[in-house]
CSV table of C-alpha atoms in Angstrom, one decimal:
chain,number,residue,atom,x,y,z
A,120,MET,CA,0.0,0.0,0.0
A,121,PHE,CA,2.8,2.5,0.9
A,122,ALA,CA,5.7,0.9,-1.0
A,123,ASP,CA,6.0,4.0,-3.2
A,124,SER,CA,5.2,6.6,-0.6
A,125,LYS,CA,8.1,8.8,0.3
A,126,ALA,CA,7.6,8.6,4.1
A,127,PHE,CA,9.3,11.0,6.4
A,128,SER,CA,9.9,11.3,10.1
A,129,GLY,CA,9.4,14.2,12.5
A,130,PHE,CA,10.0,15.3,16.1
A,131,ALA,CA,9.1,18.1,18.4
A,132,VAL,CA,11.2,20.8,20.0
A,133,ASP,CA,10.4,23.6,22.4
A,134,ASP,CA,12.2,26.4,20.6
A,135,LEU,CA,12.4,26.4,16.8
A,136,ALA,CA,15.1,29.1,16.6
A,137,LYS,CA,17.4,27.2,18.9
A,138,ALA,CA,16.8,24.0,16.9
A,139,LYS,CA,17.6,25.8,13.7
A,140,GLU,CA,20.9,27.1,15.1
A,141,PHE,CA,21.9,23.7,16.6
A,142,TYR,CA,21.0,21.5,13.6
A,143,GLY,CA,22.2,24.1,11.0
A,144,THR,CA,25.3,25.5,12.6
A,145,THR,CA,26.5,23.0,15.3
A,146,LEU,CA,25.7,19.9,13.3
A,147,GLY,CA,26.2,21.5,9.9
A,148,LEU,CA,23.0,20.2,8.3
A,149,ARG,CA,21.1,22.0,5.6
A,150,VAL,CA,18.0,23.3,7.3
A,151,SER,CA,15.1,25.0,5.6
A,152,GLU,CA,12.2,26.8,7.3
A,153,ASP,CA,8.5,26.9,6.3
A,154,GLY,CA,7.3,30.3,7.5
A,155,THR,CA,3.7,29.6,6.8
A,156,MET,CA,3.6,26.3,8.7
A,157,GLY,CA,6.2,27.2,11.3
A,158,LEU,CA,8.3,24.1,10.6
A,159,LEU,CA,11.9,23.2,9.9
A,160,SER,CA,13.1,20.6,7.5
A,161,LEU,CA,16.4,18.9,8.1
A,162,HIS,CA,17.9,17.8,4.7
A,163,LEU,CA,19.9,14.6,5.3
A,164,ALA,CA,22.1,12.5,2.9
A,165,GLY,CA,20.2,10.2,0.6
A,166,ASP,CA,17.5,12.8,-0.1
A,167,THR,CA,16.0,12.2,3.3
A,168,THR,CA,14.0,15.0,5.1
A,169,VAL,CA,13.1,15.1,8.7
A,170,MET,CA,10.4,17.5,9.9
A,171,VAL,CA,11.0,19.5,13.1
A,172,TYR,CA,8.0,21.2,14.6
A,173,PRO,CA,7.4,23.4,17.7
A,174,LYS,CA,5.4,22.1,20.6
A,175,GLU,CA,4.8,24.4,23.6
A,176,ASN,CA,4.5,21.5,26.2
A,177,HIS,CA,7.3,19.6,24.6
A,178,ARG,CA,8.8,16.7,26.5
A,179,PRO,CA,12.1,15.3,25.2
A,180,ALA,CA,12.1,11.8,23.8
A,181,GLU,CA,13.5,9.2,26.1
A,182,TYR,CA,15.1,7.3,23.2
A,183,THR,CA,17.4,8.1,20.3
A,184,ILE,CA,15.4,10.0,17.7
A,185,LEU,CA,18.2,10.5,15.1
A,186,ASN,CA,21.4,8.5,14.5
A,187,PHE,CA,24.3,9.8,12.4
A,188,PRO,CA,26.6,7.1,11.0
A,189,VAL,CA,30.2,8.3,10.7
A,190,ASP,CA,33.5,6.8,9.6
A,191,ASP,CA,35.3,7.9,12.8
A,192,VAL,CA,33.2,8.2,16.0
A,193,GLU,CA,36.1,9.7,18.0
A,194,ARG,CA,36.8,12.4,15.5
A,195,ALA,CA,33.1,13.3,15.3
A,196,VAL,CA,32.9,13.4,19.1
A,197,ASP,CA,36.0,15.7,19.2
A,198,ALA,CA,34.5,18.0,16.6
A,199,LEU,CA,31.1,18.2,18.4
A,200,THR,CA,32.8,18.7,21.8
A,201,ALA,CA,34.7,21.6,20.3
A,202,ARG,CA,31.3,23.1,19.3
A,203,GLY,CA,30.0,22.9,22.8
A,204,VAL,CA,28.2,19.6,22.6
A,205,ALA,CA,28.2,17.4,25.8
A,206,PHE,CA,27.9,13.7,25.6
A,207,GLU,CA,25.6,11.5,27.7
A,208,ARG,CA,26.4,8.5,29.7
A,209,TYR,CA,23.8,5.8,30.4
A,210,GLU,CA,23.7,3.1,33.0
A,211,GLY,CA,24.6,-0.3,31.5
A,212,PHE,CA,26.9,1.2,28.9
A,213,GLU,CA,30.6,1.7,29.8
A,214,ALA,CA,31.8,4.9,28.2
A,215,ASP,CA,35.3,6.2,27.9
A,216,GLY,CA,36.3,9.7,29.1
A,217,LYS,CA,34.8,11.3,26.0
A,218,GLY,CA,31.5,9.5,26.4
A,219,ILE,CA,32.1,7.0,23.6
A,220,VAL,CA,30.8,3.4,24.1
A,221,HIS,CA,33.2,1.1,22.2
A,222,GLY,CA,31.2,-1.6,20.5
A,223,GLU,CA,31.5,-5.2,21.4
A,224,ASP,CA,29.6,-8.3,20.5
A,225,GLY,CA,28.0,-6.8,17.4
A,226,MET,CA,27.2,-3.4,18.9
A,227,PRO,CA,28.4,-0.3,17.1
A,228,THR,CA,30.7,2.2,18.7
A,229,ILE,CA,28.4,5.0,19.7
A,230,ALA,CA,28.1,8.3,21.6
A,231,TRP,CA,24.9,10.0,22.6
A,232,PHE,CA,24.2,13.7,22.9
A,233,LYS,CA,21.1,15.9,23.2
A,234,ASP,CA,19.7,18.8,21.1
A,235,PRO,CA,18.7,22.0,22.9
A,236,ALA,CA,15.2,20.6,23.4
A,237,GLY,CA,16.6,17.5,25.2
A,238,ASN,CA,16.0,15.0,22.4
A,239,ILE,CA,18.6,12.3,22.2
A,240,LEU,CA,20.8,11.9,19.1
A,241,SER,CA,23.9,9.8,18.4
A,242,VAL,CA,27.0,9.4,16.3
A,243,LEU,CA,27.8,5.8,15.6
A,244,SER,CA,30.0,3.5,13.5
A,245,GLY,CA,28.4,1.8,10.6
A,246,GLY,CA,24.7,2.1,10.0
A,247,PRO,CA,21.7,0.0,9.0
């Protein structure tokens, strides 16, 4: 039924201007704004678009909403740290001093961080 539908994902933030700055400047994504609808579009590799919308009573997701596969997790973490991004540590995952969990037993090397609205993102080795 939807095999040919170009589906897209979206998530909420509490401050669209902060989100635009973070995703556009800090992460270096191409971001466009729809002034009539009050939405942002994040333009990702592979012609993928993710919609970001404002929500007054926003509550951050308690799970990873967006994963960024990279060739070198440590280099990505260093670059993001230099831009003021802090990395999260979660119980059950042993992270190094930079917040990187080095993959074992089929798990990718991964580091989690949050956007200004508190939503969880990651950089990780490999991908789907």
